[in-house]
PDB file of C-alpha atoms in Angstrom:
ATOM      1  CA  MET W 742      11.269 -16.783   3.197  1.00 37.00           C
ATOM      2  CA  GLY W 743      13.757 -19.214   4.663  1.00 39.00           C
ATOM      3  CA  PHE W 744      14.111 -20.808   8.054  1.00 40.00           C
ATOM      4  CA  LEU W 745      15.674 -18.687  10.772  1.00 40.00           C
ATOM      5  CA  CYS W 746      16.960 -21.890  12.391  1.00 48.00           C
ATOM      6  CA  ASP W 747      18.343 -23.540   9.258  1.00 49.00           C
ATOM      7  CA  GLU W 748      21.649 -24.517  10.869  1.00 48.00           C
ATOM      8  CA  SER W 749      19.986 -26.314  13.764  1.00 48.00           C
ATOM      9  CA  ALA W 750      17.744 -28.083  11.250  1.00 49.00           C
ATOM     10  CA  ARG W 751      20.762 -29.980   9.945  1.00 53.00           C
ATOM     11  CA  LYS W 752      21.268 -31.580  13.354  1.00 49.00           C
ATOM     12  CA  THR W 753      17.811 -33.071  13.768  1.00 53.00           C
ATOM     13  CA  ALA W 754      14.879 -34.323  11.711  1.00 51.00           C
ATOM     14  CA  ALA W 755      12.427 -32.817  14.182  1.00 56.00           C
ATOM     15  CA  LEU W 756      10.137 -30.014  13.071  1.00 57.00           C
ATOM     16  CA  SER W 757       9.942 -27.562  15.958  1.00 58.00           C
ATOM     17  CA  PRO W 758       7.284 -24.866  16.511  1.00 55.00           C
ATOM     18  CA  LEU W 759      10.071 -22.262  16.578  1.00 53.00           C
ATOM     19  CA  CYS W 760      11.326 -23.243  13.120  1.00 59.00           C
ATOM     20  CA  ILE W 761       7.984 -23.576  11.402  1.00 60.00           C
ATOM     21  CA  GLY W 762       6.740 -20.400  13.059  1.00 53.00           C
ATOM     22  CA  SER W 763       9.644 -18.461  11.543  1.00 56.00           C
ATOM     23  CA  LEU W 764       8.400 -19.125   8.003  1.00 59.00           C
ATOM     24  CA  TRP W 765       6.586 -16.167   6.457  1.00 55.00           C
ATOM     25  CA  VAL W 766       3.928 -18.518   5.095  1.00 59.00           C
ATOM     26  CA  PHE W 767       3.067 -19.591   8.644  1.00 69.00           C
ATOM     27  CA  GLU W 768       4.008 -16.455  10.576  1.00 70.00           C
ATOM     28  CA  HIS W 769       0.401 -15.554  11.430  1.00 74.00           C
ATOM     29  CA  LEU W 770      -0.625 -18.986  12.693  1.00 80.00           C
ATOM     30  CA  ARG W 771      -1.728 -19.657  16.236  1.00 84.00           C
ATOM     31  CA  PRO W 772       0.291 -22.113  18.403  1.00 84.00           C
ATOM     32  CA  GLU W 773      -2.369 -24.838  18.074  1.00 89.00           C
ATOM     33  CA  GLU W 774      -2.283 -24.501  14.272  1.00 88.00           C
ATOM     34  CA  VAL W 775       1.498 -24.855  14.197  1.00 84.00           C
ATOM     35  CA  LYS W 776       1.230 -27.897  16.451  1.00 85.00           C
ATOM     36  CA  ALA W 777      -1.337 -29.436  14.096  1.00 89.00           C
ATOM     37  CA  ILE W 778       0.993 -29.001  11.105  1.00 87.00           C
ATOM     38  CA  ILE W 779       3.853 -30.648  12.960  1.00 85.00           C
ATOM     39  CA  GLY W 780       1.570 -33.523  13.872  1.00 88.00           C
ATOM     40  CA  ILE W 781       1.049 -34.640  10.241  1.00 90.00           C
ATOM     41  CA  ALA W 782       4.529 -33.847   8.853  1.00 87.00           C
ATOM     42  CA  GLN W 783       6.677 -36.811   7.794  1.00 89.00           C
ATOM     43  CA  PRO W 784      10.490 -36.231   7.592  1.00 87.00           C
ATOM     44  CA  ARG W 785      12.203 -37.282   4.365  1.00 91.00           C
ATOM     45  CA  GLN W 786      15.990 -37.143   3.938  1.00 92.00           C
ATOM     46  CA  TYR W 787      17.441 -36.867   0.425  1.00 95.00           C
ATOM     47  CA  LYS W 788      21.003 -37.177  -0.782  1.00 94.00           C
ATOM     48  CA  LYS W 789      22.491 -34.870  -3.401  1.00 92.00           C
ATOM     49  CA  ARG W 790      20.916 -35.420  -6.853  1.00 92.00           C
ATOM     50  CA  GLN W 791      18.194 -37.697  -5.461  1.00 96.00           C
ATOM     51  CA  ILE W 792      14.771 -37.522  -7.112  1.00 96.00           C
ATOM     52  CA  ILE W 793      11.918 -36.542  -4.791  1.00 96.00           C
ATOM     53  CA  PHE W 794       9.200 -37.079  -7.380  1.00 95.00           C
ATOM     54  CA  THR W 795       9.098 -37.418 -11.159  1.00 95.00           C
ATOM     55  CA  GLN W 796       7.127 -35.570 -13.800  1.00 92.00           C
ATOM     56  CA  GLY W 797       3.941 -37.530 -14.494  1.00 92.00           C
ATOM     57  CA  ASP W 798       3.821 -39.272 -11.099  1.00 91.00           C
ATOM     58  CA  PRO W 799       0.459 -39.084  -9.277  1.00 90.00           C
ATOM     59  CA  ALA W 800       0.559 -36.006  -7.059  1.00 89.00           C
ATOM     60  CA  SER W 801      -0.204 -37.564  -3.697  1.00 88.00           C
ATOM     61  CA  GLU W 802       2.118 -35.553  -1.437  1.00 92.00           C
ATOM     62  CA  MET W 803       3.367 -31.999  -1.055  1.00 90.00           C
ATOM     63  CA  PHE W 804       6.722 -31.177   0.513  1.00 92.00           C
ATOM     64  CA  LEU W 805       8.048 -28.427   2.758  1.00 87.00           C
ATOM     65  CA  VAL W 806      11.820 -28.005   2.381  1.00 87.00           C
ATOM     66  CA  ARG W 807      13.479 -27.673   5.775  1.00 83.00           C
ATOM     67  CA  TYR W 808      17.066 -27.368   4.573  1.00 83.00           C
ATOM     68  CA  GLY W 809      18.875 -27.896   1.301  1.00 87.00           C
ATOM     69  CA  ARG W 810      17.767 -26.975  -2.226  1.00 88.00           C
ATOM     70  CA  VAL W 811      15.482 -28.633  -4.739  1.00 92.00           C
ATOM     71  CA  LYS W 812      15.571 -28.161  -8.508  1.00 90.00           C
ATOM     72  CA  MET W 813      12.310 -28.245 -10.411  1.00 89.00           C
ATOM     73  CA  SER W 814      12.756 -29.378 -14.006  1.00 89.00           C
ATOM     74  CA  ARG W 815      10.606 -30.547 -16.885  1.00 87.00           C
ATOM     75  CA  LEU W 816      11.274 -32.589 -19.998  1.00 83.00           C
ATOM     76  CA  SER W 817      10.480 -30.831 -23.264  1.00 77.00           C
ATOM     77  CA  SER W 818       8.773 -32.589 -26.163  1.00 78.00           C
ATOM     78  CA  GLU W 819      12.272 -33.090 -27.615  1.00 78.00           C
ATOM     79  CA  GLY W 820      13.427 -34.836 -24.441  1.00 78.00           C
ATOM     80  CA  ASN W 821      15.550 -31.940 -23.122  1.00 76.00           C
ATOM     81  CA  GLU W 822      15.556 -31.115 -19.413  1.00 80.00           C
ATOM     82  CA  LEU W 823      14.338 -27.575 -18.714  1.00 79.00           C
ATOM     83  CA  THR W 824      15.253 -26.032 -15.345  1.00 80.00           C
ATOM     84  CA  LEU W 825      12.187 -24.163 -14.067  1.00 81.00           C
ATOM     85  CA  ASP W 826      13.217 -23.021 -10.609  1.00 82.00           C
ATOM     86  CA  ILE W 827      15.263 -23.809  -7.515  1.00 85.00           C
ATOM     87  CA  MET W 828      13.511 -24.029  -4.159  1.00 85.00           C
ATOM     88  CA  LYS W 829      15.112 -23.475  -0.765  1.00 83.00           C
ATOM     89  CA  SER W 830      14.338 -23.984   2.916  1.00 78.00           C
ATOM     90  CA  GLY W 831      10.860 -22.768   3.733  1.00 77.00           C
ATOM     91  CA  ASP W 832       9.438 -23.374   0.247  1.00 83.00           C
ATOM     92  CA  PHE W 833       6.643 -25.772  -0.623  1.00 84.00           C
ATOM     93  CA  VAL W 834       7.143 -28.167  -3.538  1.00 89.00           C
ATOM     94  CA  GLY W 835       4.391 -30.192  -5.189  1.00 88.00           C
ATOM     95  CA  GLU W 836       1.324 -28.174  -4.234  1.00 82.00           C
ATOM     96  CA  GLN W 837      -0.357 -29.936  -7.172  1.00 78.00           C
ATOM     97  CA  ALA W 838      -1.155 -32.671  -4.645  1.00 78.00           C
ATOM     98  CA  LEU W 839      -4.076 -30.509  -3.523  1.00 76.00           C
ATOM     99  CA  GLU W 840      -5.706 -30.900  -6.958  1.00 77.00           C
ATOM    100  CA  GLU W 841      -8.074 -33.760  -7.740  1.00 70.00           C
ATOM    101  CA  SER W 842      -6.513 -36.579  -9.817  1.00 68.00           C
ATOM    102  CA  PHE W 843      -3.470 -34.441 -10.691  1.00 84.00           C
ATOM    103  CA  THR W 844       0.031 -35.500 -11.683  1.00 88.00           C
ATOM    104  CA  TYR W 845       3.247 -33.644 -10.981  1.00 90.00           C
ATOM    105  CA  PRO W 846       4.005 -31.360 -13.974  1.00 89.00           C
ATOM    106  CA  PHE W 847       7.737 -31.389 -13.252  1.00 91.00           C
ATOM    107  CA  THR W 848      10.492 -33.437 -11.602  1.00 94.00           C
ATOM    108  CA  ALA W 849      11.872 -32.379  -8.205  1.00 95.00           C
ATOM    109  CA  THR W 850      15.513 -33.270  -7.527  1.00 95.00           C
ATOM    110  CA  SER W 851      17.680 -32.355  -4.530  1.00 94.00           C
ATOM    111  CA  ILE W 852      20.802 -30.507  -5.680  1.00 89.00           C
ATOM    112  CA  GLU W 853      22.402 -30.857  -2.254  1.00 89.00           C
ATOM    113  CA  GLU W 854      21.691 -32.808   0.915  1.00 91.00           C
ATOM    114  CA  THR W 855      18.088 -31.956   1.707  1.00 91.00           C
ATOM    115  CA  LEU W 856      15.564 -32.555   4.451  1.00 89.00           C
ATOM    116  CA  ALA W 857      11.914 -32.113   3.513  1.00 90.00           C
ATOM    117  CA  PHE W 858       8.671 -32.787   5.338  1.00 88.00           C
ATOM    118  CA  SER W 859       5.948 -34.475   3.336  1.00 91.00           C
ATOM    119  CA  PHE W 860       2.219 -33.992   3.789  1.00 91.00           C
ATOM    120  CA  SER W 861      -0.208 -36.475   2.297  1.00 91.00           C
ATOM    121  CA  LYS W 862      -3.077 -35.009   0.331  1.00 88.00           C
ATOM    122  CA  GLY W 863      -5.741 -36.473   2.613  1.00 90.00           C
ATOM    123  CA  ALA W 864      -4.078 -35.394   5.847  1.00 91.00           C
ATOM    124  CA  PHE W 865      -3.464 -31.853   4.626  1.00 89.00           C
ATOM    125  CA  GLU W 866      -7.040 -31.471   3.369  1.00 89.00           C
ATOM    126  CA  GLU W 867      -8.368 -32.552   6.758  1.00 92.00           C
ATOM    127  CA  LEU W 868      -5.984 -30.099   8.417  1.00 91.00           C
ATOM    128  CA  ILE W 869      -7.277 -27.197   6.325  1.00 90.00           C
ATOM    129  CA  LEU W 870     -10.902 -28.128   7.031  1.00 93.00           C
ATOM    130  CA  GLU W 871     -10.173 -28.033  10.761  1.00 94.00           C
ATOM    131  CA  TYR W 872      -7.900 -24.972  10.607  1.00 91.00           C
ATOM    132  CA  PRO W 873      -9.009 -22.723   7.677  1.00 90.00           C
ATOM    133  CA  ASN W 874      -6.367 -20.124   8.532  1.00 87.00           C
ATOM    134  CA  ILE W 875      -3.654 -22.559   7.378  1.00 85.00           C
ATOM    135  CA  GLY W 876      -5.301 -22.719   3.960  1.00 85.00           C
ATOM    136  CA  LEU W 877      -5.452 -18.926   3.846  1.00 84.00           C
ATOM    137  CA  GLN W 878      -1.712 -18.677   4.506  1.00 79.00           C
ATOM    138  CA  LEU W 879      -1.052 -21.193   1.725  1.00 78.00           C
ATOM    139  CA  ILE W 880      -3.129 -19.106  -0.686  1.00 80.00           C
ATOM    140  CA  LYS W 881      -1.008 -16.069   0.204  1.00 75.00           C
ATOM    141  CA  LYS W 882       2.099 -18.132  -0.535  1.00 71.00           C
ATOM    142  CA  LEU W 883       0.767 -19.111  -3.950  1.00 72.00           C
ATOM    143  CA  THR W 884      -0.097 -15.470  -4.673  1.00 74.00           C
ATOM    144  CA  ARG W 885       3.494 -14.450  -3.989  1.00 70.00           C
ATOM    145  CA  ARG W 886       4.587 -17.256  -6.269  1.00 68.00           C
ATOM    146  CA  ILE W 887       2.411 -15.924  -9.084  1.00 68.00           C
ATOM    147  CA  ASN W 888       3.837 -12.436  -8.577  1.00 69.00           C
ATOM    148  CA  TRP W 889       7.354 -13.880  -8.785  1.00 64.00           C
ATOM    149  CA  LEU W 890       6.524 -15.646 -12.055  1.00 63.00           C
ATOM    150  CA  ALA W 891       5.136 -12.388 -13.425  1.00 66.00           C
ATOM    151  CA  SER W 892       8.381 -10.574 -12.582  1.00 67.00           C
ATOM    152  CA  ARG W 893      10.346 -13.370 -14.220  1.00 64.00           C
ATOM    153  CA  ALA W 894       8.268 -12.988 -17.386  1.00 61.00           C
ATOM    154  CA  GLU W 895       9.120  -9.281 -17.334  1.00 65.00           C
ATOM    155  CA  ILE W 896      12.823 -10.163 -17.192  1.00 66.00           C
ATOM    156  CA  MET W 897      12.440 -12.015 -20.490  1.00 62.00           C
ATOM    157  CA  THR W 898      11.527  -8.725 -22.191  1.00 64.00           C
ATOM    158  CA  SER W 899      14.982  -7.267 -21.508  1.00 62.00           C
ATOM    159  CA  SER W 900      16.572  -6.097 -24.721  1.00 67.00           C
ATOM    160  CA  THR W 901      19.855  -7.993 -24.472  1.00 83.00           C
ATOM    161  CA  LEU W 902      20.806 -11.465 -23.316  1.00 86.00           C
ATOM    162  CA  GLU W 903      23.378 -10.013 -20.916  1.00 87.00           C
ATOM    163  CA  ASP W 904      20.664  -7.917 -19.244  1.00 86.00           C
ATOM    164  CA  ARG W 905      18.361 -10.940 -18.945  1.00 84.00           C
ATOM    165  CA  LEU W 906      21.162 -13.095 -17.584  1.00 85.00           C
ATOM    166  CA  LEU W 907      22.217 -10.526 -15.012  1.00 85.00           C
ATOM    167  CA  LYS W 908      18.619 -10.021 -13.839  1.00 83.00           C
ATOM    168  CA  VAL W 909      18.034 -13.762 -13.505  1.00 81.00           C
ATOM    169  CA  LEU W 910      21.288 -14.191 -11.574  1.00 83.00           C
ATOM    170  CA  SER W 911      20.367 -11.241  -9.348  1.00 83.00           C
ATOM    171  CA  THR W 912      17.037 -12.887  -8.563  1.00 79.00           C
ATOM    172  CA  VAL W 913      18.755 -16.196  -7.778  1.00 79.00           C
ATOM    173  CA  ALA W 914      21.306 -14.365  -5.610  1.00 80.00           C
ATOM    174  CA  LEU W 915      18.565 -12.698  -3.578  1.00 76.00           C
ATOM    175  CA  GLU W 916      16.993 -16.100  -2.915  1.00 73.00           C
ATOM    176  CA  HIS W 917      20.119 -18.214  -2.504  1.00 74.00           C
ATOM    177  CA  GLY W 918      23.056 -15.837  -2.004  1.00 77.00           C
ATOM    178  CA  GLU W 919      25.332 -14.857   0.843  1.00 81.00           C
ATOM    179  CA  GLN W 920      27.277 -11.623   1.195  1.00 81.00           C
ATOM    180  CA  SER W 921      31.054 -11.805   0.748  1.00 78.00           C
ATOM    181  CA  SER W 922      33.939  -9.422   0.041  1.00 72.00           C
ATOM    182  CA  HIS W 923      33.339  -9.999  -3.692  1.00 67.00           C
ATOM    183  CA  GLY W 924      29.603  -9.306  -3.527  1.00 77.00           C
ATOM    184  CA  ILE W 925      26.678 -11.711  -3.214  1.00 85.00           C
ATOM    185  CA  VAL W 926      27.746 -15.341  -3.762  1.00 83.00           C
ATOM    186  CA  ILE W 927      25.224 -17.828  -5.160  1.00 83.00           C
ATOM    187  CA  GLN W 928      25.592 -20.842  -2.870  1.00 74.00           C
ATOM    188  CA  PHE W 929      25.507 -23.603  -5.488  1.00 73.00           C
ATOM    189  CA  PRO W 930      26.937 -24.060  -9.003  1.00 75.00           C
ATOM    190  CA  LEU W 931      24.784 -23.271 -12.027  1.00 78.00           C
ATOM    191  CA  THR W 932      25.667 -24.852 -15.360  1.00 79.00           C
ATOM    192  CA  HIS W 933      25.465 -22.839 -18.562  1.00 79.00           C
ATOM    193  CA  GLU W 934      22.810 -25.285 -19.734  1.00 75.00           C
ATOM    194  CA  GLU W 935      20.632 -24.564 -16.688  1.00 77.00           C
ATOM    195  CA  LEU W 936      21.097 -20.833 -17.185  1.00 81.00           C
ATOM    196  CA  SER W 937      20.167 -21.161 -20.853  1.00 78.00           C
ATOM    197  CA  PHE W 938      16.725 -22.479 -19.866  1.00 70.00           C
ATOM    198  CA  LEU W 939      16.275 -19.846 -17.159  1.00 76.00           C
ATOM    199  CA  VAL W 940      16.914 -16.987 -19.597  1.00 78.00           C
ATOM    200  CA  GLY W 941      15.460 -18.588 -22.721  1.00 73.00           C
ATOM    201  CA  ALA W 942      18.614 -18.650 -24.852  1.00 77.00           C
ATOM    202  CA  HIS W 943      20.996 -21.138 -26.451  1.00 80.00           C
ATOM    203  CA  ARG W 944      23.796 -22.453 -24.235  1.00 81.00           C
ATOM    204  CA  VAL W 945      26.501 -21.132 -26.582  1.00 87.00           C
ATOM    205  CA  SER W 946      24.995 -17.636 -26.380  1.00 87.00           C
ATOM    206  CA  VAL W 947      24.856 -17.869 -22.576  1.00 85.00           C
ATOM    207  CA  THR W 948      28.526 -18.861 -22.460  1.00 88.00           C
ATOM    208  CA  LYS W 949      29.439 -15.787 -24.498  1.00 90.00           C
ATOM    209  CA  ALA W 950      27.248 -13.502 -22.371  1.00 88.00           C
ATOM    210  CA  MET W 951      28.782 -14.926 -19.174  1.00 88.00           C
ATOM    211  CA  LYS W 952      32.252 -14.191 -20.501  1.00 89.00           C
ATOM    212  CA  ASN W 953      31.283 -10.580 -21.257  1.00 89.00           C
ATOM    213  CA  LEU W 954      29.774 -10.104 -17.791  1.00 88.00           C
ATOM    214  CA  LYS W 955      32.922 -11.470 -16.141  1.00 88.00           C
ATOM    215  CA  GLU W 956      35.169  -9.255 -18.247  1.00 87.00           C
ATOM    216  CA  SER W 957      33.079  -6.224 -17.302  1.00 90.00           C
ATOM    217  CA  GLY W 958      33.448  -7.110 -13.614  1.00 86.00           C
ATOM    218  CA  LYS W 959      29.725  -7.600 -13.034  1.00 87.00           C
ATOM    219  CA  LEU W 960      30.273 -11.310 -12.335  1.00 85.00           C
ATOM    220  CA  VAL W 961      33.107 -12.995 -10.475  1.00 83.00           C
ATOM    221  CA  GLN W 962      33.835 -16.725 -10.701  1.00 83.00           C
ATOM    222  CA  GLN W 963      34.796 -18.298  -7.345  1.00 78.00           C
ATOM    223  CA  GLY W 964      35.541 -21.945  -8.035  1.00 79.00           C
ATOM    224  CA  LYS W 965      32.189 -23.350  -9.187  1.00 78.00           C
ATOM    225  CA  LYS W 966      30.222 -20.490  -7.624  1.00 81.00           C
ATOM    226  CA  LEU W 967      29.316 -17.082  -9.008  1.00 84.00           C
ATOM    227  CA  SER W 968      29.208 -13.773  -7.175  1.00 84.00           C
ATOM    228  CA  LEU W 969      27.565 -10.537  -8.271  1.00 84.00           C
ATOM    229  CA  SER W 970      29.483  -7.359  -7.569  1.00 71.00           C
TER     230      SER W 970
END
């Protein structure tokens, strides 16, 4: 689901038809539809750990990540930060902007240098009215998202914490990993606290499960990054 031209994206803030056409969510669009999307996209550059929007803010814009990664998190009633997901190039963030009088249900923060393109609610609604096929492709994207959430819920039924942790890390590796001699390397560090929210367990238990997985050879620590054998 990522950009085929991700490396070139780091050299320019321009959104080219080639790049946007390589996204699966837009792969069936006609050239004039791609051109229309580019026409309303506004480039936004974010530094590492910079907030894109905050939970509770009015949802007035949606964002298409061109390169980098964005963490979606939410504050619990106790004031703890819960990591919900990590988005990569080619993913939309903040689709809630398409709802009437809606606020963002989570905070979006760049976890590395990130370039995103923002679309105002009004401009995107007008775009969909003129080009209905764009709206159809977005619906397909949201359907895939729902299917992913369903598979994640299934992971939570795994009998042991180690199984849940390994399945979650495998899912993250498929989305954000690169092949190496040690296996698939997740391309950013994950804290034990973040993993504890992703698998629904206490941080101390996650630390113990991580140790067991490393000792069994299923996980390899490479500096701050993890690889799955």
